[in-house]
Structures are given as structure tokens and as C-alpha cells.
XYZ file of C-alpha atoms in Angstrom:
248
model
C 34.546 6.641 16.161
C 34.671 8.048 12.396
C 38.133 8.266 11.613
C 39.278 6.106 8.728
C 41.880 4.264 10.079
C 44.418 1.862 8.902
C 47.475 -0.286 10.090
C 50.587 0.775 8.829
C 52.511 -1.944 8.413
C 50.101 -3.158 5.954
C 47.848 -0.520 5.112
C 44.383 -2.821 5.858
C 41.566 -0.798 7.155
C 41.184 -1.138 10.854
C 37.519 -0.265 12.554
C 37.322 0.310 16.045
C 34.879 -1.632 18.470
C 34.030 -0.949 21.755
C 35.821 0.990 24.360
C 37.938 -0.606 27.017
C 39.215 1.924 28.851
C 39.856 5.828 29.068
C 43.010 7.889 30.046
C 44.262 11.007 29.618
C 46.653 10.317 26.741
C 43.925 8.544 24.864
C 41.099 5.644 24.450
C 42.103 2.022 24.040
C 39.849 -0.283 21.907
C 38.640 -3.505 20.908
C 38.932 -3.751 16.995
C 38.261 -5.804 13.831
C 41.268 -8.008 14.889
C 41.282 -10.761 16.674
C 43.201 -10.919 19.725
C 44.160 -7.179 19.126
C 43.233 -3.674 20.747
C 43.631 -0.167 19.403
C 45.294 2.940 21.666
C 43.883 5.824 20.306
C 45.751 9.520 21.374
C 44.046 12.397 22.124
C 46.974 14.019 20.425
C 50.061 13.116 18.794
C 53.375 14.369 18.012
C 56.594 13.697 16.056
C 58.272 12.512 19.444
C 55.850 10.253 20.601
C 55.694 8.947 16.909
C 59.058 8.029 16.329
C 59.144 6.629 20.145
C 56.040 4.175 19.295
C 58.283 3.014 16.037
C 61.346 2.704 18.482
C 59.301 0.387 20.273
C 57.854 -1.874 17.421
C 61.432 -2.232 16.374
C 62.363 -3.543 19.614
C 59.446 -6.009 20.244
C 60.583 -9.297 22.444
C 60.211 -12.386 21.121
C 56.400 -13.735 21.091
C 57.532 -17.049 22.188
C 58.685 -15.818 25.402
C 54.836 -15.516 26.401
C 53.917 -17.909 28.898
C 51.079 -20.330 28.090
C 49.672 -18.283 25.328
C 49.807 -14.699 27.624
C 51.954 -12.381 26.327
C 54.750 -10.714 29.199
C 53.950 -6.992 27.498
C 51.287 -5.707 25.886
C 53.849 -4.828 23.579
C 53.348 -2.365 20.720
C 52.936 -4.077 17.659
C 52.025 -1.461 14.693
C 51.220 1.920 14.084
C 47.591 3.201 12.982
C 47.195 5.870 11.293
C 44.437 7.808 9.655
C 43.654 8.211 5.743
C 46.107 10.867 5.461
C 48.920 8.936 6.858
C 48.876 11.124 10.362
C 49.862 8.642 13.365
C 46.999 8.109 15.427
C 48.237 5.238 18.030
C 48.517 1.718 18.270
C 47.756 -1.874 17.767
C 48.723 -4.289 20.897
C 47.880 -7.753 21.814
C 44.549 -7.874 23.989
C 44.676 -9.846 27.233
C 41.515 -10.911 28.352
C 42.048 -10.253 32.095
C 40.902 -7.274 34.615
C 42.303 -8.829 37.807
C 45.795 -6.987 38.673
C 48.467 -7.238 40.538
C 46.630 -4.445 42.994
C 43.796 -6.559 43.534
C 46.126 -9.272 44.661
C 48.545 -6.906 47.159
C 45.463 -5.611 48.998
C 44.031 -8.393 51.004
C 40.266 -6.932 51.382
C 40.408 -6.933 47.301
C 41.907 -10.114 46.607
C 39.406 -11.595 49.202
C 36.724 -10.249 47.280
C 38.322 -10.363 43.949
C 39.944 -13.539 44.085
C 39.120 -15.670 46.826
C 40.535 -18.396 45.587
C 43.879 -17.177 45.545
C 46.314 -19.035 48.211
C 49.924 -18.295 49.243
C 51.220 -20.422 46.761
C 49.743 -18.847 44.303
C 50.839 -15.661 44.982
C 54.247 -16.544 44.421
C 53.800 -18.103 40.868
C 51.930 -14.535 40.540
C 55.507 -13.067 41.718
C 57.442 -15.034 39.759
C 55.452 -14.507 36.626
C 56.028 -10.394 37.166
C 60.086 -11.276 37.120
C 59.719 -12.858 34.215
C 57.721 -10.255 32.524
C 60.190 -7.657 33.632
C 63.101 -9.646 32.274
C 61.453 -9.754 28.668
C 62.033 -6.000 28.851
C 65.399 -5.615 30.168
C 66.477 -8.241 27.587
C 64.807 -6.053 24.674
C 67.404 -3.280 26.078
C 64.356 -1.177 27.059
C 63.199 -0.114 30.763
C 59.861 0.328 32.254
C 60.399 3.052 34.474
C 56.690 3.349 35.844
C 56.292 0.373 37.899
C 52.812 0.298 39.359
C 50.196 -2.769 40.606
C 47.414 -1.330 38.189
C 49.953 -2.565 35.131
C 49.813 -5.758 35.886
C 47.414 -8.120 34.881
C 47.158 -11.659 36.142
C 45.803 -14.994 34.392
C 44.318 -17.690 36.104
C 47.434 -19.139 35.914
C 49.626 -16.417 37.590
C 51.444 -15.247 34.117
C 51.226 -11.606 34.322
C 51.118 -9.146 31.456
C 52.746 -5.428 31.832
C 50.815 -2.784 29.985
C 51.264 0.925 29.361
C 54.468 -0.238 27.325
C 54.462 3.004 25.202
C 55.664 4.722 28.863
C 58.682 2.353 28.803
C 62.095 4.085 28.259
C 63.704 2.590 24.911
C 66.608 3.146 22.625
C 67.499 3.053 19.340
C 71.186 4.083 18.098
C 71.844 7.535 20.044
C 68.832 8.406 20.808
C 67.296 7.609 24.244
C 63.484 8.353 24.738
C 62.214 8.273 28.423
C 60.112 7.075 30.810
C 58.746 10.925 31.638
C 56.125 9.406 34.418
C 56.836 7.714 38.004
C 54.500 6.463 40.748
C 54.100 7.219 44.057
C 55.671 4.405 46.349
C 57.767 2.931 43.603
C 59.613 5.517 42.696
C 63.522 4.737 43.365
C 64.808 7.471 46.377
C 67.317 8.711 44.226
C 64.652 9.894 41.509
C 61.615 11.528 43.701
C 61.746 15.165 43.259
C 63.424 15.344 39.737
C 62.069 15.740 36.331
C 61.630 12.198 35.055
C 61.499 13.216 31.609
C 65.575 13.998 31.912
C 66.423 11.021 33.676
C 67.828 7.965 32.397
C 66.097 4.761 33.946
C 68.266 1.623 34.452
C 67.853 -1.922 35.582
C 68.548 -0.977 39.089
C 65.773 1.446 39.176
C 63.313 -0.884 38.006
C 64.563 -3.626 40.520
C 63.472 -0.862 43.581
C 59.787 -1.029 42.312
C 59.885 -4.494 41.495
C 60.841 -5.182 45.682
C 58.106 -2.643 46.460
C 55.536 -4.895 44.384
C 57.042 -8.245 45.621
C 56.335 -6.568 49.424
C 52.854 -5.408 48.560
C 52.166 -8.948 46.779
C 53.635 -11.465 49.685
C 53.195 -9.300 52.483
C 50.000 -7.465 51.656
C 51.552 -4.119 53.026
C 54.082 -1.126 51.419
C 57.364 -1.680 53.027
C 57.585 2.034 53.693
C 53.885 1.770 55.584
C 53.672 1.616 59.441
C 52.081 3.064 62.694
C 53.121 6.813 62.883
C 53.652 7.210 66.589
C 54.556 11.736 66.181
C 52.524 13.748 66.648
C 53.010 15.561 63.423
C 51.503 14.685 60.407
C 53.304 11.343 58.839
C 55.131 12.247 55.381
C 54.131 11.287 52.579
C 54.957 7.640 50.909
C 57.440 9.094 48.373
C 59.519 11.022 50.923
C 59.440 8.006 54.124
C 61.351 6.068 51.173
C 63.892 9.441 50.429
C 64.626 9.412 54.102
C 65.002 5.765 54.598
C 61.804 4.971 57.182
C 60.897 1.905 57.068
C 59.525 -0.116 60.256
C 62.309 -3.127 59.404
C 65.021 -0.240 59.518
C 67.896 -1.236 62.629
């Protein structure tokens, strides 16, 4: 990549790697840094800007990482190019690709991780509450729960990413969690614009049962044998209407 780009908080050059991974906000990549990855936007505004230095400003504790993993791939500074335009990120790198999906799909975790056992799973589950509770504790809420932002060390500690999607606050100003997922979206939020809503605790605790479901039980809670002959609904709007196969 030949932008100039530089840390903020310091002003040292910073020289992007290889790429990790493409989305449709931006690029992430390896840099210069130890330990350290780059999120590079396609574009940038003065909203997203002053959301990513909400963020910094909140950042948890780093001792609250379990055995040396970090619970967030937390924002840590801005970069910017040579003219001082915001260009992204820097966050911690976690040197894992296996996710909580891999693990809540039993053909993929057979394949993935075979070595995974029912014990394990559970220090897997307990190391996503913990992870979620470095967030809430921060005062900020991650909105867009989702098994692909997760990712799981050998040792079950899991690491959330996508943190600049979490909903924050700073004095009077709230910014959002504008994005959902299909299947852990709360009922009370599918069908609205998630950009005006404000997230709470409660939300997140719906999509954090969903994942504990899909985890222990290898199955959506809101999955099943459709026995109409109609099409089933979709995921989203079995959850609105309450059908689930456990349901008296």
C-alpha cells in the first residue's frame, strides 16, 4: 500500500505488511509492530472518526486479558496519513483463525478441531462471558453478536473483534451499533433501523444465549423440523414470533 502512514498518538511512521483479511468497510493488516494489526477504511468520515477516538478513550484494562489473549481486539490508536486525515486503526493481533462458529457447528469443529471435548467447550463459553463483561464494564455495548467474532485460543480464552461496531459513549453523545445479525438479533429490534436504537446489556445477553445454544448444543434454539406445508420463516422472524421447539 503507498500511503504514508503514521500513528497518532505518537506520530512514528507505521508501514503496512501483509493482508489479513478484506471487508467492505476496509482491509485489516499486519504491520511494522509487533503484536499489532492495522484496519484500513475504504472511506472515512468525521463520525466514524470521533467514534474510533470514543473508543480509544474507553479501552478496558489490558490486565483483564486472560493468559496473555486480549478479551477485545480493542482499538488502540488512530492512523492517519501524512496530512493528518484519519485512515483507521491500530489493534492488538491475535494469532488465532478458529472461531466460535467453527466450534457451534459440529461437522466444523470435527474437522477443525477434533480435539475439542465437552469440557472444553464450556471453558470456550465461559471465556465469551468474560469477554463480554470487559465491555459492559467499559460502559460500551457490542450490539452485533455473531460466532465469526469470536476467536478461540488453545486454551478456550476468546477474543471479540469488530470492536469499532460496538455502541459507546462519551458525555452526551451516544454512537451506535448501526449493524445486527441474523439469529442474534434481540425480537424486540428485528425490523427497525439499528442505527437509531440504543443497545443495552439486556440486548446483548439475547445473543449471548443464542451463542451459548449454538456452542453446547450444536443447534440455533430457534432451528427445528418444519412440519407446514408452507415455506418455514425465516430465522429472524421464528424468534419475533416466539417458535422455538422447547416452547410449552
Amino acid at each position: 500500500m503507498s500511503l504514508q502512514l503514521r500513528t497518532q498518538g505518537d506520530r512514528r511512521p507505521l508501514a503496512l505488511r501483509d493482508q489479513v483479511a478484506m471487508g467492505g468497510e476496509g482491509v485489516v493488516w499486519q504491520t511494522d509492530r509487533p503484536g499489532l494489526l492495522a484496519k484500513i477504511y475504504h472511506d472515512t468520515d468525521a463520525a466514524r472518526v470521533d467514534k474510533l477516538a470514543a473508543l480509544i478513550a474507553a479501552a478496558p484494562d489490558d490486565g483483564k486479558a486472560r493468559l496473555g489473549v486480549p478479551a477485545v481486539a480493542w482499538p488502540l490508536d488512530l492512523v492517519e496519513d501524512e496530512t493528518g486525515v484519519v485512515r483507521g486503526f491500530l489493534m492488538a493481533r491475535v494469532r488465532s483463525s478458529l472461531t466460535l462458529h467453527h466450534l457451534s457447528v459440529p461437522r466444523l469443529r470435527r474437522r477443525a478441531a477434533p480435539q475439542v471435548s465437552w469440557y472444553h467447550l464450556h471453558e470456550v463459553a465461559l471465556g465469551l462471558v468474560r469477554s463480554m463483561q470487559v465491555v459492559h464494564d467499559v460502559g460500551a455495548v457490542i450490539g452485533d453478536l455473531r460466532a465469526d467474532n469470536g476467536l478461540v485460543d488453545a486454551g478456550g480464552a476468546v477474543t471479540l473483534i469488530d470492536a469499532d461496531s460496538f455502541q459507546v459513549t462519551a458525555g452526551d453523545t451516544l454512537w451506535p451499533c448501526p449493524v445486527g445479525s441474523e439469529g442474534t438479533t434481540p425480537p424486540e429490534l428485528i425490523g427497525e433501523t439499528l442505527a437509531g436504537q440504543t443497545r443495552t446489556v439486556a440486548h446483548d445477553s439475547f445473543g449471548l444465549a443464542v451463542l451459548l445454544h449454538l456452542l453446547l448444543l450444536g443447534y440455533h434454539p430457534y432451528s427445528g423440523v418444519w412440519e407446514k406445508d408452507e415455506e418455514p420463516p425465516p430465522l429472524d422472524q421464528r424468534g419475533r414470533l416466539g417458535m422455538w421447539p422447547g416452547r410449552p
